[in-house]
CSV table of C-alpha atoms and ligand atoms in Angstrom, one decimal:
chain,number,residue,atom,x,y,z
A,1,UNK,CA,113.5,78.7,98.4
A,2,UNK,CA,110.7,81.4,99.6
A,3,UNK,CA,107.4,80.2,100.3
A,4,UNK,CA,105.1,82.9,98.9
A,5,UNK,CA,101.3,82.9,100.2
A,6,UNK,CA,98.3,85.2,99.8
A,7,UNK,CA,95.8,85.9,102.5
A,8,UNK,CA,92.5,85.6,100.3
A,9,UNK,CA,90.4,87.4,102.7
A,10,UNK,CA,92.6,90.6,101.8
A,11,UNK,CA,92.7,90.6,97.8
A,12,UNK,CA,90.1,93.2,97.0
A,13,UNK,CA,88.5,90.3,94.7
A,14,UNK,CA,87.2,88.4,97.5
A,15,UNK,CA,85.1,91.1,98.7
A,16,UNK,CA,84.2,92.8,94.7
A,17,UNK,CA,83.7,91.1,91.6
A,18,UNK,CA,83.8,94.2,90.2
A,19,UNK,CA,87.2,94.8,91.0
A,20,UNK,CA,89.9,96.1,88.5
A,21,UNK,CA,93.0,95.4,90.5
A,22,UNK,CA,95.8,93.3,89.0
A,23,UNK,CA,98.5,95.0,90.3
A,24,UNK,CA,100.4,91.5,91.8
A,25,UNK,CA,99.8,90.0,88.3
A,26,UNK,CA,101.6,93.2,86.6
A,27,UNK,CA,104.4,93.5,89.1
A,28,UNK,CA,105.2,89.3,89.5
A,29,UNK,CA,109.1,89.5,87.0
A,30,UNK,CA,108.2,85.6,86.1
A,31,UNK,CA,104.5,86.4,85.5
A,32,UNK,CA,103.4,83.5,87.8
A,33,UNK,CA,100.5,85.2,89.1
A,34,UNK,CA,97.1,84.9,87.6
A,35,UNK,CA,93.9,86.3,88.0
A,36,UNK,CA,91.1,84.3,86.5
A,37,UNK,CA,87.3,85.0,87.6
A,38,UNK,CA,87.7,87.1,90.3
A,39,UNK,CA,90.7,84.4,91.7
A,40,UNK,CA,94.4,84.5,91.7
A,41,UNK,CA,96.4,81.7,90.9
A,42,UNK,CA,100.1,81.1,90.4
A,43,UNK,CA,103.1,78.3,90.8
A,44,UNK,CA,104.9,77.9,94.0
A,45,UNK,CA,107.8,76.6,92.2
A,46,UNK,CA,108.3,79.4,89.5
A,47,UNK,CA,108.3,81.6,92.2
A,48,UNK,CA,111.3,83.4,93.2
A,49,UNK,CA,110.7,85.0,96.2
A,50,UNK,CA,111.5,89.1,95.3
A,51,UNK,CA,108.5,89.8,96.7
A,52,UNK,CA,107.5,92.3,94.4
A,53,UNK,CA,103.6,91.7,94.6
A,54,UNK,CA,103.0,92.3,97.9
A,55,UNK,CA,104.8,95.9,98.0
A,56,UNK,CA,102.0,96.7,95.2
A,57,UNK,CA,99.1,95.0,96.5
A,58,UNK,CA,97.1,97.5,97.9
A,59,UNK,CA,96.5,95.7,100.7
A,60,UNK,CA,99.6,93.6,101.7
A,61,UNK,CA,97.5,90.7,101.0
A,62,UNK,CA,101.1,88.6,100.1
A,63,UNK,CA,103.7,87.3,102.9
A,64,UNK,CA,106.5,85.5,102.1
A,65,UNK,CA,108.0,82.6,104.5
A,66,UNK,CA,111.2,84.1,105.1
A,67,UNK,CA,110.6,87.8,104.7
A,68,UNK,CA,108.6,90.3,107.1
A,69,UNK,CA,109.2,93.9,105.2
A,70,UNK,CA,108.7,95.4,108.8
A,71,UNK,CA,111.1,93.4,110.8
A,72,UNK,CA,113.4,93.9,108.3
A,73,UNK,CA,112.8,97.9,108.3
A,74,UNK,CA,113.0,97.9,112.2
A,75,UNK,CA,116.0,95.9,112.2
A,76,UNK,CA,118.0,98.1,109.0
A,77,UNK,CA,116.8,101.2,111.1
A,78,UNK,CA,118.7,99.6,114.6
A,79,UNK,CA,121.6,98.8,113.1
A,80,UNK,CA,121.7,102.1,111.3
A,81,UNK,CA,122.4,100.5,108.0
A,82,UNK,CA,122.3,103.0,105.1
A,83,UNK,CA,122.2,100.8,101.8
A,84,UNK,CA,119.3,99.0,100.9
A,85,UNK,CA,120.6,95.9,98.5
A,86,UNK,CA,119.9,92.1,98.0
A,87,UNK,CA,123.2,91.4,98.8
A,88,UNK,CA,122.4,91.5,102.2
A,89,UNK,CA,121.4,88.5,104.3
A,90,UNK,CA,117.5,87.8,104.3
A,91,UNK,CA,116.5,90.9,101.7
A,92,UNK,CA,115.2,89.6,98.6
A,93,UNK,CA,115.1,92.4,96.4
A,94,UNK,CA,114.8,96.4,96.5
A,95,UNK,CA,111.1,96.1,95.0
A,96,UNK,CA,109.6,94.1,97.9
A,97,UNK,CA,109.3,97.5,99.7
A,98,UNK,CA,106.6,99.7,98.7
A,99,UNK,CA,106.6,103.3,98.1
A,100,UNK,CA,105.6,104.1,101.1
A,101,UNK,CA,108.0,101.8,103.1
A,102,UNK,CA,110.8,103.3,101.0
A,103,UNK,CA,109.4,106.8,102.3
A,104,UNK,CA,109.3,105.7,106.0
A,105,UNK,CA,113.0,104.8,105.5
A,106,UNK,CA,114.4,107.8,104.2
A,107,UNK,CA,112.1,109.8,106.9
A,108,UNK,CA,113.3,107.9,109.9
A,109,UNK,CA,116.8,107.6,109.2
A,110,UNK,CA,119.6,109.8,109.9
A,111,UNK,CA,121.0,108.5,107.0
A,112,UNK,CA,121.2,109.2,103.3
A,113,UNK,CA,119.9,106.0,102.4
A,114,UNK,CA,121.1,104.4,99.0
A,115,UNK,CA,119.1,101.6,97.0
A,116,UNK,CA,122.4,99.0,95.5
A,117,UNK,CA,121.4,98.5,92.1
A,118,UNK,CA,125.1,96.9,91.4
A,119,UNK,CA,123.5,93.5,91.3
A,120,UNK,CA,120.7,94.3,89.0
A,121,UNK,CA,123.0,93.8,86.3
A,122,UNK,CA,123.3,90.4,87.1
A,123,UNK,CA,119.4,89.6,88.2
A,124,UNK,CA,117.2,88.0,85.8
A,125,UNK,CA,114.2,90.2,87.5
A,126,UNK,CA,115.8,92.8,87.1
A,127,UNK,CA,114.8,92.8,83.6
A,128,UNK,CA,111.2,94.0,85.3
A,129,UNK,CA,112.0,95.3,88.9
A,130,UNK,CA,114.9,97.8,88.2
A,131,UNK,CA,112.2,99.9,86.5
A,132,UNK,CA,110.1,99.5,89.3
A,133,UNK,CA,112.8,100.5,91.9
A,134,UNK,CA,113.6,103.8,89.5
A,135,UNK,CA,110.0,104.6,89.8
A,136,UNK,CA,109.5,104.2,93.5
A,137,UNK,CA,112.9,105.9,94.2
A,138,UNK,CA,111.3,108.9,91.8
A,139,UNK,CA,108.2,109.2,93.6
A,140,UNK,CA,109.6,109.5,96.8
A,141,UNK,CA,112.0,111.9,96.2
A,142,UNK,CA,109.4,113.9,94.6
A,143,UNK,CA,107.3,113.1,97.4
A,144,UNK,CA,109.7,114.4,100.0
A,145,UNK,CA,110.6,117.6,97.8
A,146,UNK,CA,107.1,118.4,97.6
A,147,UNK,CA,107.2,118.0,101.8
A,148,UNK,CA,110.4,120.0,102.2
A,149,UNK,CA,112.1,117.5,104.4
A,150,UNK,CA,116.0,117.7,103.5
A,151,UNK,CA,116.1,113.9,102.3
A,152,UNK,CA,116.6,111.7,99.4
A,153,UNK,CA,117.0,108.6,98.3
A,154,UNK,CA,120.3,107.7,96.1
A,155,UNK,CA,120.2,104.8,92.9
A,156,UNK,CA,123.2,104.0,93.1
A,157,UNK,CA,125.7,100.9,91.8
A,158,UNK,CA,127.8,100.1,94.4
A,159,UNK,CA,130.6,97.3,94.4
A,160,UNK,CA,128.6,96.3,98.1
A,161,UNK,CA,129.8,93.1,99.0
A,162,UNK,CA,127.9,91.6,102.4
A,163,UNK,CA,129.0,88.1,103.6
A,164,UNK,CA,125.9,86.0,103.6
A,165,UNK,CA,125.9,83.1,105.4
A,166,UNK,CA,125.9,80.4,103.2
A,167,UNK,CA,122.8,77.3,103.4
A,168,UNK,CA,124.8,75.4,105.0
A,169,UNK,CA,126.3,77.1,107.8
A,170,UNK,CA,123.1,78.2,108.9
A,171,UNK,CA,121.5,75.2,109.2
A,172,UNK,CA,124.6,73.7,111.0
A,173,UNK,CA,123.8,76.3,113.4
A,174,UNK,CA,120.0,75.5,113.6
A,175,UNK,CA,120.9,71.9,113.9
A,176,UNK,CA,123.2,73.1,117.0
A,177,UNK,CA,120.0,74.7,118.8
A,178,UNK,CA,118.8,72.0,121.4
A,179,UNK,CA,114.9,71.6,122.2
A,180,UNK,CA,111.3,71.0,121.2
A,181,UNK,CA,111.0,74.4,119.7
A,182,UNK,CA,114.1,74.3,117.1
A,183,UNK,CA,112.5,70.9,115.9
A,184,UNK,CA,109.3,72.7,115.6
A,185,UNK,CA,111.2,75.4,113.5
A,186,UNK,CA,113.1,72.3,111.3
A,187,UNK,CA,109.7,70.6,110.8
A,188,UNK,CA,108.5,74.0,109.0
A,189,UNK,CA,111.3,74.7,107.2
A,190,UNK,CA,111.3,71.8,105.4
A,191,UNK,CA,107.5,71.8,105.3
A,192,UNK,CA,107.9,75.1,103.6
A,193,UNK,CA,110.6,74.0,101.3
A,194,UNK,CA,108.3,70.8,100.2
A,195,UNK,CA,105.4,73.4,99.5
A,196,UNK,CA,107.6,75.9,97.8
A,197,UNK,CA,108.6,73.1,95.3
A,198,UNK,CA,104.9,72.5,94.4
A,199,UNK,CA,105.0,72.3,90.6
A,200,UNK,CA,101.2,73.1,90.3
A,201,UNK,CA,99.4,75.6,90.2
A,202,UNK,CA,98.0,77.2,93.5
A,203,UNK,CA,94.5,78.7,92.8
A,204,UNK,CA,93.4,80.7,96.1
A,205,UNK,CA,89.0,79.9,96.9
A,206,UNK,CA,87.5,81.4,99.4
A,207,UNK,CA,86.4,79.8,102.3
A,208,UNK,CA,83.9,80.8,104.5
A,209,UNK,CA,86.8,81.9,107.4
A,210,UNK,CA,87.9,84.3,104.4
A,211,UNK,CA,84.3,85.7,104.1
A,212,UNK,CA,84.0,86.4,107.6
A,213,UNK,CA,87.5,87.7,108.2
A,214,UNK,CA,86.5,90.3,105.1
A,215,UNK,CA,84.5,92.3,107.3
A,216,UNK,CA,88.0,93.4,109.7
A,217,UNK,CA,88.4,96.8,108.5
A,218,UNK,CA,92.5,96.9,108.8
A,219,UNK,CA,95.3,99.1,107.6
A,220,UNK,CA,98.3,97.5,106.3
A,221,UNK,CA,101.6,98.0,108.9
A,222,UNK,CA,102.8,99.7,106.0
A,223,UNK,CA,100.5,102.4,106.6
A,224,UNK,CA,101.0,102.6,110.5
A,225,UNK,CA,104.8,103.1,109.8
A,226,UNK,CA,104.3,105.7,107.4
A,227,UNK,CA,102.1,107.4,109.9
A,228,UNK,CA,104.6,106.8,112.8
A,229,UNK,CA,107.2,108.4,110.2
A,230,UNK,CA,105.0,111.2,109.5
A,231,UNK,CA,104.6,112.4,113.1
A,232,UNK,CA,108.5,112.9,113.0
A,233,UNK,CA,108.6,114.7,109.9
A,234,UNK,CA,109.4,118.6,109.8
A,235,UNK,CA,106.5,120.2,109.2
A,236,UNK,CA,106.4,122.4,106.0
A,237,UNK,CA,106.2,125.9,105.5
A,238,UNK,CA,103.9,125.3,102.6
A,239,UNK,CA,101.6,122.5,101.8
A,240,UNK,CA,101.6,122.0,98.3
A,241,UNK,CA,98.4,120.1,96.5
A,242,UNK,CA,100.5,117.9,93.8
A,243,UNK,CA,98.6,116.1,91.0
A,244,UNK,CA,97.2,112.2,91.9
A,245,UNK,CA,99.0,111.0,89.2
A,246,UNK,CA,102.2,111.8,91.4
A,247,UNK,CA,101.4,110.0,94.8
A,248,UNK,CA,100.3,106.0,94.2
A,249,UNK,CA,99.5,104.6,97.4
A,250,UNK,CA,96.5,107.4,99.2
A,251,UNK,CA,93.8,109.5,97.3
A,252,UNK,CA,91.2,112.1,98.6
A,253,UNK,CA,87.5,111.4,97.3
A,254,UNK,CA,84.6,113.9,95.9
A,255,UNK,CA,81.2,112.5,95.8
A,256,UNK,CA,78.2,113.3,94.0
A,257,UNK,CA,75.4,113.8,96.2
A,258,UNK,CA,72.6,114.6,93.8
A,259,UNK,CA,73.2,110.6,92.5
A,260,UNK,CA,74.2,108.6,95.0
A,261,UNK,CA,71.7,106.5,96.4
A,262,UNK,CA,73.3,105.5,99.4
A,263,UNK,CA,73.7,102.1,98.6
A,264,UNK,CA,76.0,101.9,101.3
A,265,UNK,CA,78.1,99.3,99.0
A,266,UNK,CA,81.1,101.6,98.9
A,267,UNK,CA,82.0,101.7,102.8
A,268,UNK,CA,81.1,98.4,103.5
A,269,UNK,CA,83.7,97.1,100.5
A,270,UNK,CA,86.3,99.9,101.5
A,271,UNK,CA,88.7,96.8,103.3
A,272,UNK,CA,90.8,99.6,105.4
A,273,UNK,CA,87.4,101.6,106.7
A,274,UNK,CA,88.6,104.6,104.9
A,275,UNK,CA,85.1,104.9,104.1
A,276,UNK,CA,83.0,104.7,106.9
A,277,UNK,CA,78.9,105.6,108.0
A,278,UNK,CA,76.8,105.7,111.2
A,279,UNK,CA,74.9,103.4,112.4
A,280,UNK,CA,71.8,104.7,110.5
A,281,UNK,CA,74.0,105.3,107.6
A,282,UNK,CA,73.0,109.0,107.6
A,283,UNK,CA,76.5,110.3,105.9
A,284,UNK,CA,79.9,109.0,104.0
A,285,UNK,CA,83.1,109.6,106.0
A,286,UNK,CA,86.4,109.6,104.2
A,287,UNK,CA,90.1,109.2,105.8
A,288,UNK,CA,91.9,110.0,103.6
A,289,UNK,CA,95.3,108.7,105.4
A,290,UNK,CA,93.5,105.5,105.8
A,291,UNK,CA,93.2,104.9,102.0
A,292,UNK,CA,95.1,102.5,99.9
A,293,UNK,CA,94.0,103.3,96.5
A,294,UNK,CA,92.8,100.1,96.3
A,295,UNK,CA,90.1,101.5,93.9
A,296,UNK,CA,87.3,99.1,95.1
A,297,UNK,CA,84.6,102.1,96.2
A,298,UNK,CA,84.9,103.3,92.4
A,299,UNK,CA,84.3,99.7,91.1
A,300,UNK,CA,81.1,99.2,93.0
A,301,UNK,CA,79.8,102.5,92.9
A,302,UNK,CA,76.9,102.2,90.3
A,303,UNK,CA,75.9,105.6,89.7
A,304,UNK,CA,79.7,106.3,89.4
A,305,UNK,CA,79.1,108.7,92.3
A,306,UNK,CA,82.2,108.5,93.8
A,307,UNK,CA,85.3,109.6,91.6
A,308,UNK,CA,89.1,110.3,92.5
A,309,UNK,CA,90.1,113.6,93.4
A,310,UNK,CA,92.9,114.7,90.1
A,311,UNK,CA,94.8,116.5,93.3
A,312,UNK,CA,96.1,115.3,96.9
A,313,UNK,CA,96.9,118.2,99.5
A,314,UNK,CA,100.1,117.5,101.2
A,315,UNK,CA,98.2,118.7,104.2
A,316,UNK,CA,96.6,115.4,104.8
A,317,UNK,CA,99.7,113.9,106.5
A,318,UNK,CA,100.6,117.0,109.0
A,319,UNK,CA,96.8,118.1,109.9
A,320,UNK,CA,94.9,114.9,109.4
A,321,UNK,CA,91.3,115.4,109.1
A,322,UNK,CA,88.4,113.3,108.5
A,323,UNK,CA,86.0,114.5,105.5
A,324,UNK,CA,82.1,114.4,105.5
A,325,UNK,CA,81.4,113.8,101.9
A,326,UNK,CA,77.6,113.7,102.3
A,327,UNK,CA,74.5,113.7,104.7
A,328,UNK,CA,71.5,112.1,104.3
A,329,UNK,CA,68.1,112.4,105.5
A,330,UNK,CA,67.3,109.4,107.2
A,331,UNK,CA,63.8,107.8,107.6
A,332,UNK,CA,62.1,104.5,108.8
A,333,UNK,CA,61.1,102.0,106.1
A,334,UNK,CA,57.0,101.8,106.9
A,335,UNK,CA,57.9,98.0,105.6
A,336,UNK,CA,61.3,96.6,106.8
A,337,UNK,CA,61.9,99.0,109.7
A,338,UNK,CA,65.6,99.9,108.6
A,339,UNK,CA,66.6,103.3,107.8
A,340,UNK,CA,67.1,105.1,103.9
A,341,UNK,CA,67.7,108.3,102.8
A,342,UNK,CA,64.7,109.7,102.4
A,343,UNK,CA,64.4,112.0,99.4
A,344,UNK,CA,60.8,113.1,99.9
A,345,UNK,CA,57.5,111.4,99.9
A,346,UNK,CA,58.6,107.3,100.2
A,347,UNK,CA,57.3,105.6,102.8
A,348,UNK,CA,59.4,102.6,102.1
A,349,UNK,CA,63.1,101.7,101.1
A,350,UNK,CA,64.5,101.2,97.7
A,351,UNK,CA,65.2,97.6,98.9
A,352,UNK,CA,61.7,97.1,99.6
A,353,UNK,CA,60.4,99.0,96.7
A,354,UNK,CA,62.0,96.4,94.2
A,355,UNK,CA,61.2,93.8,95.6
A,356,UNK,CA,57.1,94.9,95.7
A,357,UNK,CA,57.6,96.2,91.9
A,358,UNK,CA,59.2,92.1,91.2
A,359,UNK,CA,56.4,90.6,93.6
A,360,UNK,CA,53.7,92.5,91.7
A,361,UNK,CA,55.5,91.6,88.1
A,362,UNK,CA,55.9,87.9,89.3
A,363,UNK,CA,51.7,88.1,89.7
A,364,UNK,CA,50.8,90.3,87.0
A,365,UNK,CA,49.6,92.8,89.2
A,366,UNK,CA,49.7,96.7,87.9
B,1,SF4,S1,107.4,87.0,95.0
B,1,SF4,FE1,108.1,87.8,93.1
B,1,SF4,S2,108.3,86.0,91.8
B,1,SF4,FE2,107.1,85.4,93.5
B,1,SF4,S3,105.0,85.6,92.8
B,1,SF4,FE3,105.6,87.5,93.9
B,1,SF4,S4,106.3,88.9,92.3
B,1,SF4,FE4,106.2,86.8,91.4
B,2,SF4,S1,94.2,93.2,95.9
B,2,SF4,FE1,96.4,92.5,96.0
B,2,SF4,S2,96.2,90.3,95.7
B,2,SF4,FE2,94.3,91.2,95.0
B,2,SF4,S3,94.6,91.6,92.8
B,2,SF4,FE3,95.1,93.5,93.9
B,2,SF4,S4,97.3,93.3,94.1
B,2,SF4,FE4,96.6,91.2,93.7
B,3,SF4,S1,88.3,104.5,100.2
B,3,SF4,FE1,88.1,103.3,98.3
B,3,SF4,S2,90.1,103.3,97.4
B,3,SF4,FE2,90.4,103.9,99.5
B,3,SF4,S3,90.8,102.0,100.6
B,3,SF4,FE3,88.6,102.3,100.7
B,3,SF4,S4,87.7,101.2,99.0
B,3,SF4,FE4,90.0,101.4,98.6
């Protein structure tokens, strides 16, 4: 049995209240997950290990026990495998990889890789996940259309039989392994097994350790391997702008810079550092290729400044570029010392300007 667990420090809630993600929730086939008060919850037990809410999460904030999506990719890509399919050893199901794992695949291989669906007619999941495999298999074969690389992925049912090594067997050959470190490995497996049994359910606080890991700004590996895979791609003849709707996992910004009152909330929730300042906060970067579409920047963004771009230019992955979205002019608060944008005429901040407007309300002071 898999052993699912989420990194709290990395759901998008930890960090936002305001946050609208429940894409692990939507995606979970045995609806396990929960998201209650800015907390997710769900069941060890009723878990079955496909996987299927960390490819969506935004920021890989799920790992599973006894599946790394990356070391599996690296080791497919080795061996020069060409089929994609639970059937073999250690691969849970088609829709633990994300879009943009599926689209590293296809760009790295020399082969035509095919996603097995053969067993879907079997799978209880599959009741959710085969839809979800159609869809990513759409997107990035549009995706790679749009790109003009000569590759696709197939959906195919195959009659794919791998022998799997059965429970057994491999723990006879565990059990054969001599030395401190296999009984290490035993201890956790069955560790892993007692927790993955847990018949309650799991609700994720946050600690303090999660608070301060919050402020690594990190991209998912997922991301790095679709950038490695990028730099290998042909590069088109023509970049085509396609239509957000048609590209889930990266987004290109616009921002409003007659409202936004440089709160500075958006790039210091932005968990990847797609959004970024200086260290007077006198402008808002945005990388695009660093974005995850986690959506968090919108959700915080009071004066709904910041929106989505409708369109994302191909471009961005051949001739990356980092985008200004606004300047500032920056000025000394006469009363804290820290730097605002200045719009004309303040001598103080915004922060300090409330809290003198509260201070003279709290003494009835005009
Ligand atoms: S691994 Fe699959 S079954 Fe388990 S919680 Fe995630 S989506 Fe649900
Ligand atoms: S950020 Fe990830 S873990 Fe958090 S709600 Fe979204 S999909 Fe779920
Ligand atoms: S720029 Fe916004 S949507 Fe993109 S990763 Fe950062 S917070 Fe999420």
């Amino acid at each position: 049995m898999s052993l699912l667990t989420l990194d709290v420090s990395k759901c998008v809630h930890t960090s936002n209240k305001f946050a609208i993600c429940d894409k692990c929730v939507q995606a979970c086939p045995v609806q396990t997950i929960h998201l209650e008060n800015s907390a997710i919850s769900f069941t060890p037990s009723e878990c079955v290990g496909c996987g299927g809410c960390n490819a969506v999460c935004p920021t890989a904030a799920y790992t599973l026990d006894d599946f790394n999506p990356m070391n599996y990719i690296f080791q497919f890509l080795e061996d020069e495998k060409s089929v994609l399919t639970c059937k073999d050893e250690n691969f849970p199901c088609i829709a633990s990889l994300s879009v943009e794992e599926l689209l590293s695949v296809a760009l790295i291989s020399s082969e035509k890789i095919t996603l097995d669906v053969g067993p879907c007619a079997e799978c209880e999941i599959a009741k959710t996940n085969l839809a979800v495999i159609n869809n990513r298999a759409e997107e990035v074969n549009f995706l790679l259309e749009a790109m003009q690389q000569e590759k696709s992925l197939n959906v195919a049912a195959l009659n794919f039989e791998i022998k799997k090594e059965s429970d057994t067997l491999s723990r006879r050959k565990l059990l054969s392994k001599e030395g401190v470190k296999t009984a290490i490995t035993i201890k956790q497996q069955l560790q892993n097994e007692v927790d993955a049994s847990d018949n309650n359910v799991k609700t994720h606080a946050v600690t303090a350790k999660d608070i301060m890991k919050i402020k690594e700004k990190t991209i998912p590996d997922r991301r790095s391997l679709l950038l490695m895979a990028m730099k290998r791609a042909k590069v088109p003849d023509i970049f085509h702008t396609i239509s957000i709707d048609d590209i889930s996992f990266v987004s290109q910004k616009d921002l409003d810079e007659t409202t936004c009152t440089n709160c500075q909330m958006c790039y210091r929730i932005c968990p990847t550092g797609a959004l970024s300042s200086d260290h007077r906060g006198s402008k808002i970067d945005f990388n695009p290729l660093a974005c995850v579409q986690c959506h968090s920047c919108h959700d915080v963004c009071e004066p709904h400044s910041l929106t989505l771009r409708k369109t994302f230019s191909l471009s961005t992955f051949f001739e990356p570029k980092i985008e200004t979205l606004v300047r500032f002019d920056i000025k000394r608060c006469d009363e804290c010392g820290n730097f605002f944008a200045y719009q004309g005429g303040e001598k103080i901040c915004n922060r300090c300007r409330i809290e003198e407007e509260e201070a003279k309300e709290l003494w009835g002071i005009q």
